[in-house]
XYZ file of C-alpha atoms in Angstrom:
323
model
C -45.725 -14.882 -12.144
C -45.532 -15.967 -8.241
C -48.348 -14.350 -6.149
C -50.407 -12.641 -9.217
C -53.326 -14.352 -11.691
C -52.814 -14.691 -15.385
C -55.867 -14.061 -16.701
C -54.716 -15.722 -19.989
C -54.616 -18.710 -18.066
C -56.872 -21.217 -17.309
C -58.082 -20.355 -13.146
C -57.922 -23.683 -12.219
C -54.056 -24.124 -13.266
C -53.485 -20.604 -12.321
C -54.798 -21.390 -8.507
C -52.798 -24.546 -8.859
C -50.087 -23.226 -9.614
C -49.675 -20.416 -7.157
C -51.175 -22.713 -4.330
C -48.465 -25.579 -5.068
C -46.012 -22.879 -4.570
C -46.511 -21.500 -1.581
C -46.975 -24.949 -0.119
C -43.302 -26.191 -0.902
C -42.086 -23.088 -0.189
C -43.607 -23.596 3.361
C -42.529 -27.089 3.571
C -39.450 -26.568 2.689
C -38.386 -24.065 4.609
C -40.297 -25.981 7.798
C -37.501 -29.196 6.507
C -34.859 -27.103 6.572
C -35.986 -25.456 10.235
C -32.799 -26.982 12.352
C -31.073 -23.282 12.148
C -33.867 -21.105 13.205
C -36.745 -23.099 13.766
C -38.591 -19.786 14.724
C -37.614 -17.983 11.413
C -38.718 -20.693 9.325
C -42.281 -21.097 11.475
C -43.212 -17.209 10.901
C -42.066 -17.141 7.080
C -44.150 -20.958 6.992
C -47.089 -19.148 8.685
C -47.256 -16.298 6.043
C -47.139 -18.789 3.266
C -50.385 -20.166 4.851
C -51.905 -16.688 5.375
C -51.572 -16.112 1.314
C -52.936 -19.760 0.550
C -56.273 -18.816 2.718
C -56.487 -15.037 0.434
C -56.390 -17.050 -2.520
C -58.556 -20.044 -1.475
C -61.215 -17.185 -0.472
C -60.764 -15.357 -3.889
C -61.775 -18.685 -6.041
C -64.073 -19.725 -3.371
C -67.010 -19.861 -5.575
C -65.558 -22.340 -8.409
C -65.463 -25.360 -5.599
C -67.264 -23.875 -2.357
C -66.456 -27.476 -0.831
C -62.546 -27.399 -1.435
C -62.129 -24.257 -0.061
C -64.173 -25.327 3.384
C -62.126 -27.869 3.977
C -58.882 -26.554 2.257
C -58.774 -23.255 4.277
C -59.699 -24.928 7.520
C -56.580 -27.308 6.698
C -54.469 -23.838 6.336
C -55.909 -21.812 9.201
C -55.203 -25.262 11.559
C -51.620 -25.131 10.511
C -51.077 -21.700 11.093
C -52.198 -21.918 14.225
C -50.289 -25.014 15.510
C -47.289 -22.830 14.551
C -47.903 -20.203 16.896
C -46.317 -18.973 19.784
C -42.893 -17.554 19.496
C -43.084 -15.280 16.744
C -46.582 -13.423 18.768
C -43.862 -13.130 21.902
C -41.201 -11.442 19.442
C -43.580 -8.881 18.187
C -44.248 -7.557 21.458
C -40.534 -6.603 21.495
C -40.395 -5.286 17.749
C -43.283 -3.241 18.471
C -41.757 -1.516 22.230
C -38.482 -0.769 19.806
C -40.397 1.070 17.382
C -42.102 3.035 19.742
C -39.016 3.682 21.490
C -37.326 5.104 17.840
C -40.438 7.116 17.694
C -40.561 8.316 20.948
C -37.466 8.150 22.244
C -36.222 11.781 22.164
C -38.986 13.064 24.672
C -38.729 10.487 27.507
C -35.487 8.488 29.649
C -34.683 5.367 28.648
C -35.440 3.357 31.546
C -38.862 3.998 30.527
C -38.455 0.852 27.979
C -35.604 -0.242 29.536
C -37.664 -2.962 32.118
C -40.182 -3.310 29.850
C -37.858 -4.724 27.063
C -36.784 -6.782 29.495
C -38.853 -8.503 30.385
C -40.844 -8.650 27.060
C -37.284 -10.418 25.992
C -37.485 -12.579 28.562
C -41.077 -14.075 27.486
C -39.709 -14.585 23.907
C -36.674 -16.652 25.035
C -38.784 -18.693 26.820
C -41.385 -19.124 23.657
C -38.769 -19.875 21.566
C -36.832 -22.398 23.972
C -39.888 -25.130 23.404
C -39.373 -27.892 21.180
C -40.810 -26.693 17.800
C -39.706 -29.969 16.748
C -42.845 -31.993 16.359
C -45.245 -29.326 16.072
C -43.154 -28.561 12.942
C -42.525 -32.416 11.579
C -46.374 -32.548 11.762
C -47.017 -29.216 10.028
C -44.551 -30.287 7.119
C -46.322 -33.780 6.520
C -49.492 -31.817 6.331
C -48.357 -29.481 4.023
C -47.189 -32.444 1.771
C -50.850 -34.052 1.923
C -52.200 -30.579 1.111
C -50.540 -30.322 -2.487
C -51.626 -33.904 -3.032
C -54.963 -32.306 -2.737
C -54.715 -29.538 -5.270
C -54.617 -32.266 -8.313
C -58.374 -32.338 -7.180
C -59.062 -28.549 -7.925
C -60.513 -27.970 -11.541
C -63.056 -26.619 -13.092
C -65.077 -28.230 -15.445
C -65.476 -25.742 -19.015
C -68.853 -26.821 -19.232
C -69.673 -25.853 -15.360
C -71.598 -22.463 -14.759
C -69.210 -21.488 -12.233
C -66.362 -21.835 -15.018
C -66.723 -18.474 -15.957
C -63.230 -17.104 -14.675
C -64.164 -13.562 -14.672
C -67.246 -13.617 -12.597
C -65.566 -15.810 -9.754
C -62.684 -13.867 -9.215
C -65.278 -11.041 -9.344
C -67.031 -12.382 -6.927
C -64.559 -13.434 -4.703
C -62.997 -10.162 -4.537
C -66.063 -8.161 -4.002
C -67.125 -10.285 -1.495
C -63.994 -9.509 0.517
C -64.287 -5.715 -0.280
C -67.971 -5.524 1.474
C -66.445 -7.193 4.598
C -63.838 -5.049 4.761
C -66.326 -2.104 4.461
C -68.520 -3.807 7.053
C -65.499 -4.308 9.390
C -64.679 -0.190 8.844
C -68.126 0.777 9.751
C -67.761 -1.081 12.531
C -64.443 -0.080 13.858
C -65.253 4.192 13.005
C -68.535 3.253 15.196
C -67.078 1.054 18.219
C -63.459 2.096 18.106
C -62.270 -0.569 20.598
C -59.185 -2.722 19.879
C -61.196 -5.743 18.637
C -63.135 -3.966 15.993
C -60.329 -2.518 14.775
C -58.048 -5.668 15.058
C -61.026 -7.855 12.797
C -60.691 -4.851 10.320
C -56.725 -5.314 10.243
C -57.576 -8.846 8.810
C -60.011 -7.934 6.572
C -58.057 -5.548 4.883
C -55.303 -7.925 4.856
C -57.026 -10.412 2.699
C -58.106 -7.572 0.543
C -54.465 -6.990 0.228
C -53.679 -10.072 -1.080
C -56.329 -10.046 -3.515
C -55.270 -6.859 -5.035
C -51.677 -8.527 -5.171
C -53.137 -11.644 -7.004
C -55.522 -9.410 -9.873
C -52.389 -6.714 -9.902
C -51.697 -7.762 -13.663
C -55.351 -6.956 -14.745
C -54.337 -3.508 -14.547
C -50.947 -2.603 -12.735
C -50.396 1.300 -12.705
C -54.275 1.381 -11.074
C -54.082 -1.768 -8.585
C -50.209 -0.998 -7.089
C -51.630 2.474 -5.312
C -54.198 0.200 -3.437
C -51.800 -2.578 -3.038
C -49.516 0.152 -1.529
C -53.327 1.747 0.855
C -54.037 -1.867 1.838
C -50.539 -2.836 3.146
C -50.248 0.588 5.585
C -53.284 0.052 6.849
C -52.921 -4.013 7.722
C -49.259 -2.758 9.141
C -50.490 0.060 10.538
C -53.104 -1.688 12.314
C -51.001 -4.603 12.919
C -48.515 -2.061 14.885
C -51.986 -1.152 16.969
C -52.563 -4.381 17.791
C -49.538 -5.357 19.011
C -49.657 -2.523 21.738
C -52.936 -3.137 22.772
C -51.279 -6.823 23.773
C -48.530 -5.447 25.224
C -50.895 -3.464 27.328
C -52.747 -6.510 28.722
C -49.235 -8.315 29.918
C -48.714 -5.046 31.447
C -51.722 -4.691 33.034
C -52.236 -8.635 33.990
C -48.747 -8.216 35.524
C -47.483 -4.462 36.562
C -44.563 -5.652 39.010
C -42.898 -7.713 36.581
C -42.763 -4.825 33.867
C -41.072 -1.448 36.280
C -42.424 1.125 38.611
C -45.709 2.283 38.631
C -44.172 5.882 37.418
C -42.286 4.461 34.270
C -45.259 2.397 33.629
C -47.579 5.079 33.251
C -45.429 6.895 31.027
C -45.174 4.149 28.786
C -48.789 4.297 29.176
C -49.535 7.029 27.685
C -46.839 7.170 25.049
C -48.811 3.809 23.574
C -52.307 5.782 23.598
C -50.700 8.444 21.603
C -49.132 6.190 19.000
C -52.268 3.566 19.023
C -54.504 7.394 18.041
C -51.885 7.995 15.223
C -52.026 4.530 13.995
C -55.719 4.613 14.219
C -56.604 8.212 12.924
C -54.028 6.733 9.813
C -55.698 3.881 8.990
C -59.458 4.297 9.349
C -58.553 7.504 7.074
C -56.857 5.949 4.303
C -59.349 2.506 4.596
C -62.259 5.532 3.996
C -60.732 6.228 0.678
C -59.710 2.619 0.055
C -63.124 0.936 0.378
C -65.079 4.088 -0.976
C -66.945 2.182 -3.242
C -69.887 -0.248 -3.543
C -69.469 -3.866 -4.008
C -71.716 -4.194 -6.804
C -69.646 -1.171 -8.714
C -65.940 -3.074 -7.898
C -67.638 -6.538 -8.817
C -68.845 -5.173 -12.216
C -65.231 -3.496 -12.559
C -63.310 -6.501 -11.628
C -65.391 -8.708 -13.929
C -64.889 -6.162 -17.091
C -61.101 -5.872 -16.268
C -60.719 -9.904 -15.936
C -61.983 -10.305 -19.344
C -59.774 -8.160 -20.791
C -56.791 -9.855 -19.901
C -53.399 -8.564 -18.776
C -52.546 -5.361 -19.067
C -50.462 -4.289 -21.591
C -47.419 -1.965 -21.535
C -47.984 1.632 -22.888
C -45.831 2.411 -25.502
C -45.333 6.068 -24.505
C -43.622 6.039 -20.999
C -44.364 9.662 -20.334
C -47.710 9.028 -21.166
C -49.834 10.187 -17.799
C -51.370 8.213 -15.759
C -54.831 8.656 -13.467
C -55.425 8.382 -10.328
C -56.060 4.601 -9.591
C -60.006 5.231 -8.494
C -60.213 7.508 -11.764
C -58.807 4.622 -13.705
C -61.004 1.526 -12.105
C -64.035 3.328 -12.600
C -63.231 4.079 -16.170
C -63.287 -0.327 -16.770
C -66.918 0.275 -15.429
């Protein structure tokens, strides 16, 4: 079932299960690194990302695992970075020269590019070789360490339901804290710690999405444009600093302030996007999607309906009905 919960299951195997995968898929891509050792560090890196949503989603069944298990994860991800940050930059200027590109010349990203090329060829030119080596044999002492993950039938934290309940709702009030937040200070950091919020409730709708898929997929879908959206937003605001830390390197001081603007418009549009569809997103109150979550894990999976034409709410209309 991959990156999704069985509620069928048993949580310990199920968070066994999908946490022993995304380890050797990290490690072994990270072995097999000698072609594009900067490929296989960003797809390792995202591997780690979904191993810290799901250790925070079962946090309550061992509180002392995940402490130490997502502080293992977060550590890795971060020895692995570098090169892949430096590549955004450039992903990001090409976008906003595709959506931009019509209205100004092209020697307005011309330098820029550049130079933002330049910076990634030398971040990628460093020896990712034991950085990596040292990542993979960490990754292989990590999955020795899920053996040690269960949950004893007899514990009062074994109730399934009313962890991942808890877990989830838990990361649903930070998200809404992190929106109030950014709507009140509006600077790039407030709206950058929302980004990750909402990115971990991303992958928590991705791992219940079987409790109820025709509801959960619409705010799978919500979740994902706002954590690209955002991370689109953030990625400017970077690019803004090199610029500003270093204006010479980047063009003239005309072309510059072009670009300039053209990134304040498209950071608003990003922005105006996402704190709009987050408002909708996060509408409700943590105890309501707690008690929702809860009703719809003990239900089990979702079944198929046997009429395909049969209509189906809206995915709010359809949550609230499990409450």
């Amino acid at each position: 079932m991959a990156y999704k919960l069985d509620p069928a299951a048993p949580l310990d195997a199920e968070f066994r299960r999908i946490a022993g995968e995304q380890l050797r898929r990290a490690e072994r891509v990270l072995v097999a690194a000698d072609g594009d050792p900067n490929a296989a560090v960003h797809e390792a890196r995202k591997r780690l990302k979904k191993l810290r949503g799901l250790t925070r989603l079962v946090r309550d069944a061992r509180p002392a695992f995940h402490a130490k298990e997502n502080a293992r994860y977060r550590d890795l991800a971060r020895s692995l970075s570098g090169a892949r940050d430096s590549g955004a930059l450039v992903e990001a200027l090409d976008r906003l020269a595709d959506h931009y590109g019509a209205e100004v010349a092209p020697t307005v990203f011309e330098h820029v590019r550049s130079e933002l090329t330049a910076r990634r060829e030398a971040a990628t030119s460093r020896d990712l070789g034991p950085a990596i080596e040292a990542a993979a044999r960490s990754l292989g002492a990590a999955r020795h360490k899920l053996d040690g993950f269960v949950i004893a039938p007899k514990d009062k934290t074994g109730d399934a339901a009313a962890i991942i309940a808890e877990g989830f709702a838990r990361t649903h009030d930070r998200a809404r804290s992190a929106l109030a937040t950014a709507r009140k200070e509006g600077d790039d950091e407030a709206l950058h710690a929302l980004r990750k919020r909402v990115k971990y409730h991303w992958m928590h709708l991705r791992l219940i999405a079987p409790l109820w898929p025709e509801a959960i997929a619409p705010l799978t879908k919500a979740a994902k444009a706002i954590a690209d959206g955002l991370g689109l937003d953030h990625d400017y605001a970077v690019m803004g600093q090199h610029i500003a830390a270093e204006p010479n390197a980047f063009g003239s001081p005309r072309e510059l302030a072009v670009l300039a603007a053209l990134i304040d418009r498209r950071q608003a549009e990003l922005r105006a996007a996402a704190l709009d569809t987050a408002r909708r997103l996060l509408a409700d109150d943590p105890d309501g999607v707690k008690m929702r979550v809860k009703r719809l894990y003990r239900a089990g999976p979702a079944r198929t309906a046997s009429d395909p034409d049969a209509p189906v709410a809206s995915p709010l209309e359809v949550l609230r009905q499990a409450g």
